[in-house]
Amino acid sequence: MKVTQEKLPASRLELEVEIPPEASKQAYERVLQKFMRTAEIPGFRKGKIPRPILLQRIGTQRINAAVLEEVIESSIQAAIKQEDIPAIGEFDLRSDFQTLINQFSPGQPISFRAVVDVLPEVKIKQYTGLSVQAEEVKYNPQRVEDTLENYRSQLATLVPVEGRPAQMGDTVVVDYDGHLTEESLAQLREQEDFDEANLEIPGLQQSDFQLELKEGRFLKAFLDGIVGMNLGEQKDVIVPFPEDYVNTTLAGRSVVFSITLKELKEKELPDLDDDFAQDVSDFDTLAELRESLEKRFQEEAEQARKANGEDAILNGLLEQIETELPETLINQEIQTLFATQALRLSEQGIDINRLVTRETAPAIQREFRPQAIERLKLFTALEDIAKREQLQVDPEKLQAQITEVKKSLGNKPYDPDRLKGIVEKDLLREQAVAWLLEHNTIEWVPEGTLSQEDDEAAAIEDTEAAAIAAAIDTDPESADPESADPESTAS
């Protein structure tokens, strides 16, 4: 079998394959025998059909097509093995199949062209001597105090308040009754399909409603209206609804709420002592709880610092990479990213079956594509660096990691060899990153210095969620925020 190769853009390879006459004849006889064993023709038993009758009934075109399908598939695989080609994905036949059928003759050579994607070649302009900036993350002792205060708030007891008006931080019980302002009604009346006689807006009335006066818990104007009210007082408060509110009748319009303050309570916090520590943790003393929190936040700060350094190095490396990625790999990585994020969303109760449809699939592909390309560039570069620097995975560490992954898989089926390969690649990439950290320079700058870059990084990290959220065609009937109360618009 003669194979000629030609490199194409985007990490593709065109193969021109020539099948010798003998192989052509053997393939024809093999397929013909298969038809003779399986074909059903009235008046003849299976396997006893004369060749001329079979050719007449089945047809030369159909038989030739079956021969070529078998020959092309097996020849591509043989050519890849013969030429040691790092092919990935399925091949793409470039020769016209109908022309091949028309030209085919048993015992004559067969020539065809096909294209395969191959593993990309990566060129790294530089991976040592890089100088990058990363934000320093330092342990903040105030986090311990804030956490303890949060625990105290969770254990707080609500006690009635007398002799003062409501203030932020209090918990109130109110009745409220709302209606659109005259200005908002006038705007609605300008709409042709507006039916004022049947205007009903659920959720604008509530009795004995308990609410904590805390920013973000409710519409700000509603909270501000309650602050300063005395027990038993009734007050009218004008509350504007946001432009993007889910109920289009209320969106961008204002409601007058008649609010009656029926109960006023404040939080009574427990003392910070050993009893408190036992209530909120498994520790016997407050000192032990503090020590545990300090250790945890110190470790988190160190991990965040390490992550910042790794991100900085990888971003610096990304600028040094030149490679052409095949569509096969890009599409595979897009599917991996989507599957990962879909799993996260399903764990949050989101119906994944609504995410991917014929209409939303192209949008999801576009949204995930930039991140998939970035990840693949880094993966191929890190694997290349590991190879150049002769990095090796510790067998014990590899086995330990495989054991952990198996536990996470539970009873799900898996290919042991493929699992080992994936884990080994992951560990090699980790070692490559560690090697880069040792052989390049990081300038540590104060937190907030690179805030703009951090925002961009966070945006990239959330690409999957944004893509999926954008792809969901929300069913208005799946949620009814007005049926509860204005708290649904707190943001």
Coordinates of N, CA and C in Angstrom, one line a residue, residues 25-105:
K25 N -8.8 -7.0 -5.4 CA -9.5 -8.3 -5.8 C -10.0 -9.0 -4.6
Q26 N -9.1 -9.1 -3.6 CA -9.4 -9.9 -2.4 C -10.6 -9.2 -1.6
A27 N -10.6 -7.9 -1.6 CA -11.7 -7.2 -0.9 C -13.1 -7.5 -1.6
Y28 N -13.0 -7.4 -3.0 CA -14.2 -7.7 -3.8 C -14.8 -9.1 -3.5
E29 N -13.9 -10.1 -3.5 CA -14.3 -11.5 -3.3 C -14.9 -11.6 -1.9
R30 N -14.3 -11.0 -0.9 CA -14.7 -11.1 0.5 C -16.1 -10.5 0.7
V31 N -16.4 -9.3 0.1 CA -17.7 -8.7 0.2 C -18.7 -9.5 -0.6
L32 N -18.3 -10.0 -1.8 CA -19.3 -10.8 -2.6 C -19.7 -12.0 -1.8
Q33 N -18.8 -12.7 -1.2 CA -19.1 -13.9 -0.4 C -20.0 -13.6 0.8
K34 N -19.8 -12.4 1.3 CA -20.7 -12.0 2.4 C -22.1 -11.8 1.9
F35 N -22.3 -11.2 0.8 CA -23.6 -11.0 0.2 C -24.3 -12.4 -0.1
M36 N -23.4 -13.3 -0.7 CA -24.0 -14.6 -1.0 C -24.5 -15.3 0.2
R37 N -23.8 -15.1 1.4 CA -24.2 -15.8 2.6 C -25.5 -15.2 3.2
T38 N -25.7 -13.9 3.0 CA -26.8 -13.2 3.7 C -28.0 -12.8 2.9
A39 N -27.7 -12.7 1.5 CA -28.8 -12.3 0.7 C -30.0 -13.3 0.6
E40 N -31.2 -12.7 0.5 CA -32.4 -13.6 0.4 C -33.1 -13.3 -0.9
I41 N -33.0 -14.3 -1.8 CA -33.6 -14.2 -3.2 C -34.6 -15.3 -3.4
P42 N -35.8 -15.1 -3.7 CA -36.8 -16.2 -3.8 C -36.3 -17.2 -4.8
G43 N -36.5 -18.5 -4.4 CA -36.1 -19.6 -5.3 C -34.7 -20.1 -5.0
F44 N -33.9 -19.4 -4.1 CA -32.6 -19.8 -3.8 C -32.4 -19.9 -2.3
R45 N -31.6 -20.9 -1.9 CA -31.2 -20.9 -0.5 C -30.0 -20.0 -0.2
K46 N -30.0 -19.5 1.0 CA -28.8 -18.6 1.4 C -27.5 -19.4 1.2
G47 N -26.6 -18.7 0.6 CA -25.3 -19.3 0.3 C -25.2 -20.2 -0.9
K48 N -26.4 -20.3 -1.6 CA -26.4 -21.1 -2.8 C -26.8 -20.3 -4.0
I49 N -26.7 -19.0 -3.9 CA -27.2 -18.1 -5.0 C -26.0 -18.0 -6.0
P50 N -26.3 -18.3 -7.3 CA -25.3 -18.2 -8.3 C -24.8 -16.7 -8.4
R51 N -23.5 -16.6 -8.7 CA -22.9 -15.2 -8.8 C -23.7 -14.3 -9.8
P52 N -23.9 -14.8 -11.0 CA -24.6 -13.9 -12.0 C -26.0 -13.4 -11.5
I53 N -26.7 -14.3 -10.8 CA -28.0 -13.9 -10.3 C -27.9 -12.9 -9.2
L54 N -26.9 -13.1 -8.3 CA -26.6 -12.2 -7.2 C -26.3 -10.8 -7.7
L55 N -25.4 -10.8 -8.7 CA -25.0 -9.5 -9.3 C -26.1 -8.8 -9.9
Q56 N -27.0 -9.6 -10.5 CA -28.2 -9.0 -11.2 C -29.2 -8.4 -10.2
R57 N -29.5 -9.2 -9.1 CA -30.5 -8.8 -8.2 C -29.9 -7.7 -7.2
I58 N -28.7 -7.8 -6.7 CA -28.2 -6.9 -5.8 C -27.7 -5.6 -6.5
G59 N -27.1 -5.8 -7.6 CA -26.7 -4.6 -8.4 C -25.2 -4.4 -8.2
T60 N -24.5 -4.1 -9.3 CA -23.1 -3.8 -9.3 C -22.7 -2.6 -8.4
Q61 N -23.5 -1.6 -8.5 CA -23.3 -0.3 -7.8 C -23.3 -0.6 -6.3
R62 N -24.3 -1.3 -5.8 CA -24.4 -1.6 -4.4 C -23.2 -2.4 -3.9
I63 N -22.8 -3.4 -4.6 CA -21.7 -4.2 -4.2 C -20.4 -3.5 -4.3
N64 N -20.2 -2.7 -5.3 CA -19.0 -1.9 -5.4 C -18.9 -0.9 -4.2
A65 N -20.0 -0.3 -3.9 CA -20.1 0.7 -2.7 C -19.7 0.0 -1.4
A66 N -20.2 -1.2 -1.2 CA -19.8 -2.0 0.0 C -18.4 -2.3 0.0
V67 N -17.8 -2.7 -1.2 CA -16.4 -3.0 -1.2 C -15.5 -1.8 -0.9
L68 N -15.9 -0.7 -1.5 CA -15.1 0.6 -1.2 C -15.2 1.0 0.2
E69 N -16.4 0.9 0.8 CA -16.5 1.3 2.2 C -15.6 0.5 3.1
E70 N -15.6 -0.8 2.9 CA -14.7 -1.7 3.6 C -13.2 -1.3 3.4
V71 N -12.9 -1.2 2.1 CA -11.5 -0.9 1.7 C -11.0 0.4 2.3
I72 N -11.8 1.4 2.1 CA -11.3 2.8 2.6 C -11.1 2.8 4.1
E73 N -12.1 2.2 4.8 CA -12.0 2.2 6.3 C -10.8 1.5 6.7
S74 N -10.6 0.3 6.2 CA -9.5 -0.6 6.7 C -8.1 0.0 6.2
S75 N -8.1 0.6 5.0 CA -6.9 1.1 4.4 C -6.4 2.4 5.2
I76 N -7.4 3.2 5.6 CA -7.0 4.4 6.4 C -6.4 4.0 7.7
Q77 N -7.0 3.0 8.4 CA -6.4 2.6 9.6 C -5.0 1.9 9.4
A78 N -4.9 1.2 8.3 CA -3.6 0.6 8.0 C -2.5 1.6 7.7
A79 N -3.0 2.7 6.9 CA -2.0 3.7 6.5 C -1.6 4.5 7.8
I80 N -2.5 4.8 8.7 CA -2.1 5.5 9.9 C -1.1 4.7 10.7
K81 N -1.3 3.4 10.8 CA -0.4 2.5 11.5 C 1.0 2.4 10.8
Q82 N 0.9 2.2 9.4 CA 2.1 2.1 8.6 C 3.0 3.3 8.7
E83 N 2.4 4.5 8.6 CA 3.2 5.7 8.6 C 3.4 6.3 10.0
D84 N 2.9 5.6 11.0 CA 3.0 6.1 12.4 C 2.5 7.5 12.5
I85 N 1.2 7.7 12.1 CA 0.6 9.0 12.1 C -0.2 9.2 13.4
P86 N 0.0 10.3 14.2 CA -0.7 10.5 15.4 C -2.1 11.1 15.1
A87 N -2.9 10.3 14.5 CA -4.3 10.7 14.1 C -5.2 10.7 15.2
I88 N -6.2 11.6 15.2 CA -7.3 11.7 16.2 C -8.6 11.9 15.5
G89 N -9.6 11.4 16.0 CA -10.9 11.6 15.5 C -11.2 10.7 14.2
E90 N -12.2 11.0 13.5 CA -12.6 10.3 12.3 C -11.9 11.0 11.0
F91 N -11.7 10.1 10.0 CA -11.2 10.7 8.8 C -12.3 11.4 7.9
D92 N -11.8 12.2 7.0 CA -12.8 12.9 6.1 C -12.4 12.5 4.7
L93 N -13.2 11.8 4.0 CA -12.9 11.4 2.6 C -13.0 12.6 1.7
R94 N -11.9 12.8 1.0 CA -11.9 14.0 0.0 C -12.3 13.5 -1.4
S95 N -12.0 12.3 -1.8 CA -12.4 11.8 -3.1 C -13.9 11.7 -3.2
D96 N -14.5 11.9 -4.3 CA -15.9 11.8 -4.5 C -16.3 10.3 -4.5
F97 N -17.1 9.9 -3.6 CA -17.4 8.4 -3.4 C -18.1 7.8 -4.6
Q98 N -19.0 8.6 -5.2 CA -19.7 8.1 -6.4 C -18.8 7.8 -7.5
T99 N -17.8 8.7 -7.7 CA -16.8 8.6 -8.8 C -16.0 7.3 -8.5
L100 N -15.6 7.1 -7.3 CA -14.9 5.9 -6.9 C -15.7 4.6 -7.3
I101 N -17.0 4.6 -7.0 CA -17.8 3.5 -7.3 C -17.9 3.2 -8.8
N102 N -18.0 4.3 -9.6 CA -18.1 4.2 -11.0 C -16.8 3.7 -11.6
Q103 N -15.7 4.1 -11.0 CA -14.4 3.7 -11.6 C -13.9 2.3 -11.1
F104 N -14.5 1.8 -10.1 CA -14.0 0.6 -9.4 C -14.1 -0.6 -10.4
S105 N -13.1 -1.4 -10.4 CA -13.1 -2.7 -11.1 C -12.2 -3.7 -10.3

